[in-house]
C-alpha cells in the first residue's frame, strides 16, 4: 500500500484513473460471463472480486488520494465492484439452474420398472361380502349374532319346528355326527343362531347372522358341502310381513342400488308361517326390455332368486321362550356365496374354496 | 309334479283362452312354483289324419325286407277323396284297420318333413305312423292301430288323440302333498283363476257291507282307514288304453300293465296311493300291524329287508305280505296271470311312513305321498275308481263286497281373530275377504263377532295353526300386495369388540401380504398322521361325521393346518411360487356326553339350556398362516428374501400387536413344526399358539415348498385378552445410544438375554433391538455373539454419560451373572 498522498498528484495513482477502473470492470464482467460452471465461477469470483482482485487492490489505493479526489475515485471503484458483485450473483443463479437441470436429467429413470417386491395380500370376498351385508343391518341398529358350526340337533331342527319325523328334514341333507345319540349336526342353516338369539336375548330382538353352513351336497360348480348364509331375525311387538319386505328392500337398495325391489312367492319353511321365497329384480337389466333379453345375470328372467323368508312360526317362538301373544317376528335367509356369484360374476363355486390366490387377490381387501 | 293342462281342464273350468303360461303364473303366485313347461306334440304339424287301410300288397325286396304297398282311405283330407298310395315297412296291421296317416307337407317330431317320394318302385304319398313317430312314447315299435270306433277317415288326429298338450312341471313343497295329484293341482288352478272346480273324488260309492274281503287292523293309529275291494275275472292280457298310457307318460310314469297302470292312474288323479294284490295268492284275513323284531320281507324290488318293530306291515295268514303304504311284497304281487285283484286303499300314519322310508332307503311315488299326508276321506272313492276302471278296461267284474275298516278322523277346526291375517301380513284385508278365501281353499267357516272358526279340509293336513290360515288368506290376496315398511329402528350397540377385532385381524393379515382362503373343515386320520401328530396329541381327539362326503375325510378338524397346507400345495401345483396364505375359522374339540332333545312346548329351563350348551363341542376360532418362497421378491433392485420360520413368528406378533398384545416367545417342539425351529407363543404366560418352520419331512409328504413357515393361533384366546391401545407417554429429552455385544452359550434364547438386559438396565432403558447374531471365529465353539443397540432416555432430564454408562454396565453385569455373558471387545 502507498503512503498517504498529501500532495495531490492524480497521475501518480494510475489504478484509480477512470480508464483503468473501467478496464478492470470490463475484464471482471467478461470473466463472469465467461464462467462455464459453478467451479469456474468460484475461481472468477476470487480473481475479480476477491481480496486480491485488481478492483479490491484499487479500492485500497483510494486512501492514498488527496481528500478532494477520493470522492470521485471511491464512486468509480464502488460502482465497478457493485457491478461485478451483481454479475456474479446473476451468473451464479444461472449456473445453478443449469447445474440442477443437468443433474435432474442425469438422474432420469425408467418409471415403468415394476416394484412388486412385496406380494399383495387380500381378504376372502365371502368374508368381505358377509361384513358388508352385516353392516347394512348394523347401520339400521341391528346386531350381529353368532353361533357354533357343530350344533345341537335340537337347535338346528326341533326348536325350529322341524320335528324328528318332519318330511322337511330331508330337504336339507344333513351331516350327522357320531355317536348318533349325542344329537349333534353340522348346522344346515344359520337358523339355530336365531333360536340362540331368542333364548339369550329379550325382545325387541333385531339380529343378523352371517356364517358357514354345511349340507351333504356333492361338490360342483354350483354346489358345495360348505357354504355361507346370512339370516335376519326381528322379534318385536306389531311386526308384520310388511316390515320384512321393507328391511329386504332397504338392504337390496344399499347393496345393489336404489329401486331394487323384491318379489315374494308363497313357499314353505317349517320355521316361518306364512312363508315366502324372495326374488330380487335383476340389478343388471332391472327386468326391462330390451336389456332383459340378453341378460346373463338373470338369464332373461328379470328376477334373481334370493332365498326364503316369512313370519316366525309361533311354535318356534314358544320353543324359544318368546310370548307369541305379545310378539311377532320375521326372519329371512339367503346364500352369501350365491350373492357373490351373481353380484361379482363368479361362475364356479369351487373357486371360492380352492384357495387359489388369484381368486381372492382379485377382490382386494374391501368390497 | 307334472300336470298336463288337458287333465287339469277336466276338473277346473278354465276359460279356453287361458294358456299354460297364464296358469303357471297364477300357480306360482299361489305357491306351486313352475319349474318348466313341456309342450309335447308341438313339434308335430299336420295334415295328420285317420286313415282306413283299403289294400295291402306285400312286396319282397332284394334286400330281404318285405314292404307293404298300401292304399289308404283318408277321406277328403288329401283334397281329392282318392285313396292315398303309401309304402309301409311294418306288418302289425291289416286291411280295414284305422291308422294314423301323415300326408305330404306334414312334419313329425324332430323336424322330419314328409313329402311324396319315389321308393321301392312306387310313389309313396305320406306315411303310416307308429307311436314313436308321433311322439307318444317308445313302448311300441309297430304301427299305431286305432280302435275301430276311433273316428272316420280324414279326421284330424291331432285333435282326436290330444297329441298336443302342455305339461306344467311344478315344484311341490313338502307341506302341499295334496298338490301331488291332478285333483290338487286343478283345485289350485280353479282357485287361482276364480273358476269352478269339479272334484273327481266326489263319486257315489257303495257303502261298506261287511261282505268284502276280511280285514283286521291291529294298529289303528298306524292305519286309521283300510278299504278293500275285489275285482274278479280280470283279463291280465288286456292292454292299457292309449289315453291312459298317454296321460301316465305325460306325468312321467311308465306304463307297466293294465292293473298297475290303473292304480298309478288313480294315484295321480286323486293323490291316494293304491296297492293291488293278486287275490288268489292271499290266504285268510288281511291284517295291519307293526313288524316284530327279526321279521323279514322281500319287497317288490327284490330286496330282502330286515324289518323294524316300528315298520307298519300288511299281513295275511301266510305272514307279512307288504310294507304298508311304502312297498308291497313279492309273494302276493300281481303278475301276467292275475285274474282276481284285491284293491287296498288305506290311510297311513305319515311319520311312520317317513321313518320306514328313511330306514329302508325306499323312495317311491306312493311313499312320497303317504309320508307327506294324503286326504284320509278319499280312500273309498279311490278304491271305487280303481275297481271300476279295472272292470271296465280289463273285462272283469267288481265283486259286491265292500270292506271299510276304521274311519277318517273328524275334520279339525281352528279359530282365529278376524283381523289376524291383516295383523300378521301388514296388508289391508277385510273380514269378508278372509272369509271368502278360507272358503275357497275348502274350509267350512263360521264367524263370530271378532273371530272365525274354520273346519279344515280333509286334504290339507298341513293346516293346523292360526298362522297357517293366515298364509292361505295371504297367498290368495297375493304376496305382491305386501307393502314395504321399515321396522322401527332399534338402538343397537353395533359390532361387539370381538367382531370388530376379528375384522382387524383379517385386515392386518391382508396388509402383511397374506391372502385369505376358506377351506373345508374335513380331515382324515391320514391327514393327522402326515402332520406327525403324536398318538396322545389332543388334536387327535376329533368329532366324527356319520355320513362324510369322503370316506377319507370323516373327521371335523382340530387344526387349520391340513386345509391350509393343502391349499399351499394346490397353489404351487398351479404355478405359484411365492405364497402367503391365512385362514380364520373355528376348529372342533368334542366334549360332553351328548346334547338332549328338548321339548318344544316351552322354553328350556336353565339346567336344560346349560346341559345343551355343555354338549356342543368347543369351537375356538383359530388363525393359521403359511408363507413359502420369497417374502420379498428378487428383482431389478437386487436380491429378495426367502421366507423363513421367523416370518411366521413375526406375523403372529404383528397380529397380536394389532390387538394390543405383546407375544412372548419360547422354543418348543410340536408337530408339525421342525423340532428345532418351533416357537411357542404366549400371552400373559398362557400359550396361544405355535409358529416356525414346517418339518422337512412334512414338507415333502404334503408337496409344499421346503422351508415353508407356518403358525396357528387360538384367536379366541387372543381376542379375549386384547386390550385397547393406550397413548404412550414419551420423553422429549435427548436419547443416548449404546451398543453392546455379548458372547453367550449358543443355546441361550435371544429373548431370554434381551429380557435380562432390560431388567439389568432399569427404567432408563427406553428400548433395545438385537441387530446382529454371530457364531464362528473369533467367538469360541459352542458360543455365540449377540449384539444389541440400547436406547436410554430419562423422562425428566438429559442423561449424562455417567448415567448411561452405569445403566449399560448394570445390564451387562446382570447378563454376565445370569448367563455367563462376556462382553465382546
PDB file of C-alpha atoms in Angstrom, chain A residues 153-331:
ATOM      1  CA  UNK A 153     -79.745 -81.212  16.720  1.00  0.00           C
ATOM      2  CA  UNK A 154     -82.476 -79.656  18.841  1.00  0.00           C
ATOM      3  CA  UNK A 155     -81.412 -76.138  17.916  1.00  0.00           C
ATOM      4  CA  UNK A 156     -80.896 -76.918  14.241  1.00  0.00           C
ATOM      5  CA  UNK A 157     -84.212 -78.712  13.857  1.00  0.00           C
ATOM      6  CA  UNK A 158     -86.637 -79.288  16.730  1.00  0.00           C
ATOM      7  CA  UNK A 159     -86.640 -75.749  18.097  1.00  0.00           C
ATOM      8  CA  UNK A 160     -87.323 -74.541  14.569  1.00  0.00           C
ATOM      9  CA  UNK A 161     -90.480 -76.651  14.226  1.00  0.00           C
ATOM     10  CA  UNK A 162     -88.647 -79.397  12.360  1.00  0.00           C
ATOM     11  CA  UNK A 163     -89.609 -82.373  14.478  1.00  0.00           C
ATOM     12  CA  UNK A 164     -87.806 -85.701  14.104  1.00  0.00           C
ATOM     13  CA  UNK A 165     -90.302 -87.014  11.558  1.00  0.00           C
ATOM     14  CA  UNK A 166     -90.770 -83.838   9.658  1.00  0.00           C
ATOM     15  CA  UNK A 167     -90.510 -84.502   5.909  1.00  0.00           C
ATOM     16  CA  UNK A 168     -88.682 -81.201   5.561  1.00  0.00           C
ATOM     17  CA  UNK A 169     -85.717 -82.665   7.409  1.00  0.00           C
ATOM     18  CA  UNK A 170     -84.899 -84.492   4.225  1.00  0.00           C
ATOM     19  CA  UNK A 171     -84.976 -81.185   2.334  1.00  0.00           C
ATOM     20  CA  UNK A 172     -81.696 -80.372   3.975  1.00  0.00           C
ATOM     21  CA  UNK A 173     -79.127 -83.052   3.523  1.00  0.00           C
ATOM     22  CA  UNK A 174     -77.580 -83.051   6.921  1.00  0.00           C
ATOM     23  CA  UNK A 175     -74.129 -84.039   8.079  1.00  0.00           C
ATOM     24  CA  UNK A 176     -74.740 -86.106  11.199  1.00  0.00           C
ATOM     25  CA  UNK A 177     -72.079 -86.875  13.759  1.00  0.00           C
ATOM     26  CA  UNK A 178     -71.173 -89.963  15.716  1.00  0.00           C
ATOM     27  CA  UNK A 179     -72.355 -91.257  18.035  1.00  0.00           C
ATOM     28  CA  UNK A 180     -75.907 -90.558  16.867  1.00  0.00           C
ATOM     29  CA  UNK A 181     -77.195 -90.388  20.427  1.00  0.00           C
ATOM     30  CA  UNK A 182     -75.114 -87.265  21.008  1.00  0.00           C
ATOM     31  CA  UNK A 183     -77.536 -85.447  18.697  1.00  0.00           C
ATOM     32  CA  UNK A 184     -75.025 -83.126  17.107  1.00  0.00           C
ATOM     33  CA  UNK A 185     -75.117 -81.974  13.495  1.00  0.00           C
ATOM     34  CA  UNK A 186     -73.180 -79.614  11.288  1.00  0.00           C
ATOM     35  CA  UNK A 187     -75.665 -76.804  11.121  1.00  0.00           C
ATOM     36  CA  UNK A 188     -77.569 -76.930   7.844  1.00  0.00           C
ATOM     37  CA  UNK A 189     -78.625 -73.328   8.123  1.00  0.00           C
ATOM     38  CA  UNK A 190     -77.800 -70.303  10.231  1.00  0.00           C
ATOM     39  CA  UNK A 191     -81.273 -70.548  11.782  1.00  0.00           C
ATOM     40  CA  UNK A 192     -80.046 -72.150  15.041  1.00  0.00           C
ATOM     41  CA  UNK A 193     -78.415 -68.783  15.653  1.00  0.00           C
ATOM     42  CA  UNK A 194     -81.897 -67.294  15.581  1.00  0.00           C
ATOM     43  CA  UNK A 195     -83.033 -69.793  18.171  1.00  0.00           C
ATOM     44  CA  UNK A 196     -79.997 -68.935  20.276  1.00  0.00           C
ATOM     45  CA  UNK A 197     -80.713 -65.238  19.875  1.00  0.00           C
ATOM     46  CA  UNK A 198     -84.267 -65.708  21.148  1.00  0.00           C
ATOM     47  CA  UNK A 199     -83.096 -67.883  24.009  1.00  0.00           C
ATOM     48  CA  UNK A 200     -80.395 -65.484  25.172  1.00  0.00           C
ATOM     49  CA  UNK A 201     -81.874 -62.061  24.454  1.00  0.00           C
ATOM     50  CA  UNK A 202     -85.108 -60.380  25.336  1.00  0.00           C
ATOM     51  CA  UNK A 203     -87.302 -58.687  22.757  1.00  0.00           C
ATOM     52  CA  UNK A 204     -87.077 -56.430  20.919  1.00  0.00           C
ATOM     53  CA  UNK A 205     -84.568 -58.555  19.028  1.00  0.00           C
ATOM     54  CA  UNK A 206     -83.044 -57.294  15.798  1.00  0.00           C
ATOM     55  CA  UNK A 207     -80.194 -59.529  14.709  1.00  0.00           C
ATOM     56  CA  UNK A 208     -78.453 -60.597  11.553  1.00  0.00           C
ATOM     57  CA  UNK A 209     -76.286 -63.704  11.469  1.00  0.00           C
ATOM     58  CA  UNK A 210     -73.901 -64.486   8.651  1.00  0.00           C
ATOM     59  CA  UNK A 211     -71.994 -67.740   8.789  1.00  0.00           C
ATOM     60  CA  UNK A 212     -70.886 -71.070   7.407  1.00  0.00           C
ATOM     61  CA  UNK A 213     -73.340 -73.904   6.942  1.00  0.00           C
ATOM     62  CA  UNK A 214     -72.989 -77.459   5.706  1.00  0.00           C
ATOM     63  CA  UNK A 215     -75.025 -79.876   3.612  1.00  0.00           C
ATOM     64  CA  UNK A 216     -74.101 -83.173   2.057  1.00  0.00           C
ATOM     65  CA  UNK A 217     -74.149 -81.747  -1.455  1.00  0.00           C
ATOM     66  CA  UNK A 218     -71.675 -83.085  -3.953  1.00  0.00           C
ATOM     67  CA  UNK A 219     -69.041 -80.518  -4.787  1.00  0.00           C
ATOM     68  CA  UNK A 220     -69.534 -78.995  -8.233  1.00  0.00           C
ATOM     69  CA  UNK A 221     -69.776 -75.644  -9.974  1.00  0.00           C
ATOM     70  CA  UNK A 222     -72.994 -74.693  -8.180  1.00  0.00           C
ATOM     71  CA  UNK A 223     -72.932 -76.846  -5.037  1.00  0.00           C
ATOM     72  CA  UNK A 224     -70.608 -77.102  -2.132  1.00  0.00           C
ATOM     73  CA  UNK A 225     -70.832 -79.090   1.105  1.00  0.00           C
ATOM     74  CA  UNK A 226     -69.806 -75.872   2.866  1.00  0.00           C
ATOM     75  CA  UNK A 227     -71.351 -72.571   2.000  1.00  0.00           C
ATOM     76  CA  UNK A 228     -72.450 -69.351   3.649  1.00  0.00           C
ATOM     77  CA  UNK A 229     -75.768 -67.928   4.633  1.00  0.00           C
ATOM     78  CA  UNK A 230     -76.952 -64.796   6.267  1.00  0.00           C
ATOM     79  CA  UNK A 231     -80.171 -64.731   8.193  1.00  0.00           C
ATOM     80  CA  UNK A 232     -82.058 -61.906   9.783  1.00  0.00           C
ATOM     81  CA  UNK A 233     -84.457 -62.124  12.695  1.00  0.00           C
ATOM     82  CA  UNK A 234     -86.706 -59.497  14.166  1.00  0.00           C
ATOM     83  CA  UNK A 235     -88.919 -60.075  17.181  1.00  0.00           C
ATOM     84  CA  UNK A 236     -90.904 -57.090  18.362  1.00  0.00           C
ATOM     85  CA  UNK A 237     -94.476 -56.153  19.013  1.00  0.00           C
ATOM     86  CA  UNK A 238     -96.541 -55.373  15.945  1.00  0.00           C
ATOM     87  CA  UNK A 239     -94.068 -56.809  13.432  1.00  0.00           C
ATOM     88  CA  UNK A 240     -95.623 -57.792  10.083  1.00  0.00           C
ATOM     89  CA  UNK A 241     -94.591 -59.129   6.691  1.00  0.00           C
ATOM     90  CA  UNK A 242     -94.514 -55.529   5.544  1.00  0.00           C
ATOM     91  CA  UNK A 243     -91.556 -54.906   7.848  1.00  0.00           C
ATOM     92  CA  UNK A 244     -89.870 -57.943   6.354  1.00  0.00           C
ATOM     93  CA  UNK A 245     -90.239 -56.572   2.872  1.00  0.00           C
ATOM     94  CA  UNK A 246     -89.160 -53.112   3.999  1.00  0.00           C
ATOM     95  CA  UNK A 247     -85.953 -54.464   5.551  1.00  0.00           C
ATOM     96  CA  UNK A 248     -85.102 -56.534   2.482  1.00  0.00           C
ATOM     97  CA  UNK A 249     -85.857 -53.699   0.085  1.00  0.00           C
ATOM     98  CA  UNK A 250     -83.598 -51.455   2.121  1.00  0.00           C
ATOM     99  CA  UNK A 251     -80.757 -53.960   2.138  1.00  0.00           C
ATOM    100  CA  UNK A 252     -81.019 -54.558  -1.595  1.00  0.00           C
ATOM    101  CA  UNK A 253     -81.105 -50.833  -2.242  1.00  0.00           C
ATOM    102  CA  UNK A 254     -77.861 -50.411  -0.345  1.00  0.00           C
ATOM    103  CA  UNK A 255     -76.142 -53.399  -1.925  1.00  0.00           C
ATOM    104  CA  UNK A 256     -77.426 -53.105  -5.480  1.00  0.00           C
ATOM    105  CA  UNK A 257     -78.713 -49.578  -5.946  1.00  0.00           C
ATOM    106  CA  UNK A 258     -81.929 -47.725  -5.320  1.00  0.00           C
ATOM    107  CA  UNK A 259     -85.107 -49.249  -6.637  1.00  0.00           C
ATOM    108  CA  UNK A 260     -84.132 -52.911  -6.452  1.00  0.00           C
ATOM    109  CA  UNK A 261     -87.370 -54.404  -5.224  1.00  0.00           C
ATOM    110  CA  UNK A 262     -88.375 -57.828  -4.006  1.00  0.00           C
ATOM    111  CA  UNK A 263     -90.962 -60.320  -5.138  1.00  0.00           C
ATOM    112  CA  UNK A 264     -92.475 -62.765  -2.662  1.00  0.00           C
ATOM    113  CA  UNK A 265     -93.817 -66.159  -3.703  1.00  0.00           C
ATOM    114  CA  UNK A 266     -95.668 -68.417  -1.257  1.00  0.00           C
ATOM    115  CA  UNK A 267     -93.434 -71.211  -0.094  1.00  0.00           C
ATOM    116  CA  UNK A 268     -92.871 -73.488   2.809  1.00  0.00           C
ATOM    117  CA  UNK A 269     -90.392 -73.388   5.661  1.00  0.00           C
ATOM    118  CA  UNK A 270     -91.244 -75.026   8.954  1.00  0.00           C
ATOM    119  CA  UNK A 271     -89.915 -72.087  10.983  1.00  0.00           C
ATOM    120  CA  UNK A 272     -91.991 -69.441   9.231  1.00  0.00           C
ATOM    121  CA  UNK A 273     -95.714 -69.123   8.566  1.00  0.00           C
ATOM    122  CA  UNK A 274     -96.635 -67.521   6.260  1.00  0.00           C
ATOM    123  CA  UNK A 275     -93.517 -68.348   4.281  1.00  0.00           C
ATOM    124  CA  UNK A 276     -92.216 -66.881   1.067  1.00  0.00           C
ATOM    125  CA  UNK A 277     -89.472 -67.296  -1.437  1.00  0.00           C
ATOM    126  CA  UNK A 278     -87.961 -63.936  -2.203  1.00  0.00           C
ATOM    127  CA  UNK A 279     -86.650 -62.842  -5.552  1.00  0.00           C
ATOM    128  CA  UNK A 280     -84.990 -59.534  -6.305  1.00  0.00           C
ATOM    129  CA  UNK A 281     -85.391 -57.689  -9.557  1.00  0.00           C
ATOM    130  CA  UNK A 282     -82.241 -58.230 -11.601  1.00  0.00           C
ATOM    131  CA  UNK A 283     -79.835 -55.405 -10.811  1.00  0.00           C
ATOM    132  CA  UNK A 284     -78.286 -55.556 -14.272  1.00  0.00           C
ATOM    133  CA  UNK A 285     -81.267 -55.445 -16.626  1.00  0.00           C
ATOM    134  CA  UNK A 286     -83.809 -54.389 -13.995  1.00  0.00           C
ATOM    135  CA  UNK A 287     -86.231 -56.737 -15.722  1.00  0.00           C
ATOM    136  CA  UNK A 288     -86.713 -54.220 -18.504  1.00  0.00           C
ATOM    137  CA  UNK A 289     -86.823 -54.847 -22.243  1.00  0.00           C
ATOM    138  CA  UNK A 290     -84.679 -54.997 -24.239  1.00  0.00           C
ATOM    139  CA  UNK A 291     -81.833 -55.457 -21.759  1.00  0.00           C
ATOM    140  CA  UNK A 292     -83.536 -58.458 -20.221  1.00  0.00           C
ATOM    141  CA  UNK A 293     -83.278 -60.410 -23.472  1.00  0.00           C
ATOM    142  CA  UNK A 294     -79.526 -60.940 -23.291  1.00  0.00           C
ATOM    143  CA  UNK A 295     -79.096 -60.520 -19.546  1.00  0.00           C
ATOM    144  CA  UNK A 296     -76.599 -63.099 -18.404  1.00  0.00           C
ATOM    145  CA  UNK A 297     -77.045 -62.306 -14.749  1.00  0.00           C
ATOM    146  CA  UNK A 298     -80.733 -63.316 -14.551  1.00  0.00           C
ATOM    147  CA  UNK A 299     -80.702 -65.404 -17.755  1.00  0.00           C
ATOM    148  CA  UNK A 300     -83.590 -63.432 -19.154  1.00  0.00           C
ATOM    149  CA  UNK A 301     -85.813 -63.998 -16.125  1.00  0.00           C
ATOM    150  CA  UNK A 302     -85.733 -60.426 -14.889  1.00  0.00           C
ATOM    151  CA  UNK A 303     -85.619 -61.796 -11.349  1.00  0.00           C
ATOM    152  CA  UNK A 304     -82.904 -63.356  -9.266  1.00  0.00           C
ATOM    153  CA  UNK A 305     -83.838 -65.948  -6.664  1.00  0.00           C
ATOM    154  CA  UNK A 306     -82.523 -64.780  -3.348  1.00  0.00           C
ATOM    155  CA  UNK A 307     -83.767 -67.032  -0.553  1.00  0.00           C
ATOM    156  CA  UNK A 308     -86.553 -67.685   1.871  1.00  0.00           C
ATOM    157  CA  UNK A 309     -88.366 -65.600   4.432  1.00  0.00           C
ATOM    158  CA  UNK A 310     -91.543 -65.299   6.392  1.00  0.00           C
ATOM    159  CA  UNK A 311     -93.257 -64.582   9.655  1.00  0.00           C
ATOM    160  CA  UNK A 312     -91.683 -66.516  12.519  1.00  0.00           C
ATOM    161  CA  UNK A 313     -93.890 -69.504  13.267  1.00  0.00           C
ATOM    162  CA  UNK A 314     -95.436 -69.064  16.725  1.00  0.00           C
ATOM    163  CA  UNK A 315     -94.384 -72.659  17.501  1.00  0.00           C
ATOM    164  CA  UNK A 316     -90.777 -71.516  17.166  1.00  0.00           C
ATOM    165  CA  UNK A 317     -91.452 -68.575  19.462  1.00  0.00           C
ATOM    166  CA  UNK A 318     -92.875 -70.934  22.071  1.00  0.00           C
ATOM    167  CA  UNK A 319     -89.922 -73.325  21.931  1.00  0.00           C
ATOM    168  CA  UNK A 320     -87.558 -70.384  22.199  1.00  0.00           C
ATOM    169  CA  UNK A 321     -89.336 -68.755  25.104  1.00  0.00           C
ATOM    170  CA  UNK A 322     -90.914 -65.776  23.340  1.00  0.00           C
ATOM    171  CA  UNK A 323     -94.541 -64.984  24.183  1.00  0.00           C
ATOM    172  CA  UNK A 324     -96.403 -65.412  20.873  1.00  0.00           C
ATOM    173  CA  UNK A 325     -99.343 -63.403  22.137  1.00  0.00           C
ATOM    174  CA  UNK A 326     -97.158 -60.415  22.779  1.00  0.00           C
ATOM    175  CA  UNK A 327     -94.653 -60.569  19.961  1.00  0.00           C
ATOM    176  CA  UNK A 328     -94.491 -61.374  16.304  1.00  0.00           C
ATOM    177  CA  UNK A 329     -91.394 -61.586  14.210  1.00  0.00           C
ATOM    178  CA  UNK A 330     -89.983 -62.113  10.801  1.00  0.00           C
ATOM    179  CA  UNK A 331     -86.967 -63.978   9.532  1.00  0.00           C
TER     180      UNK A 331
END
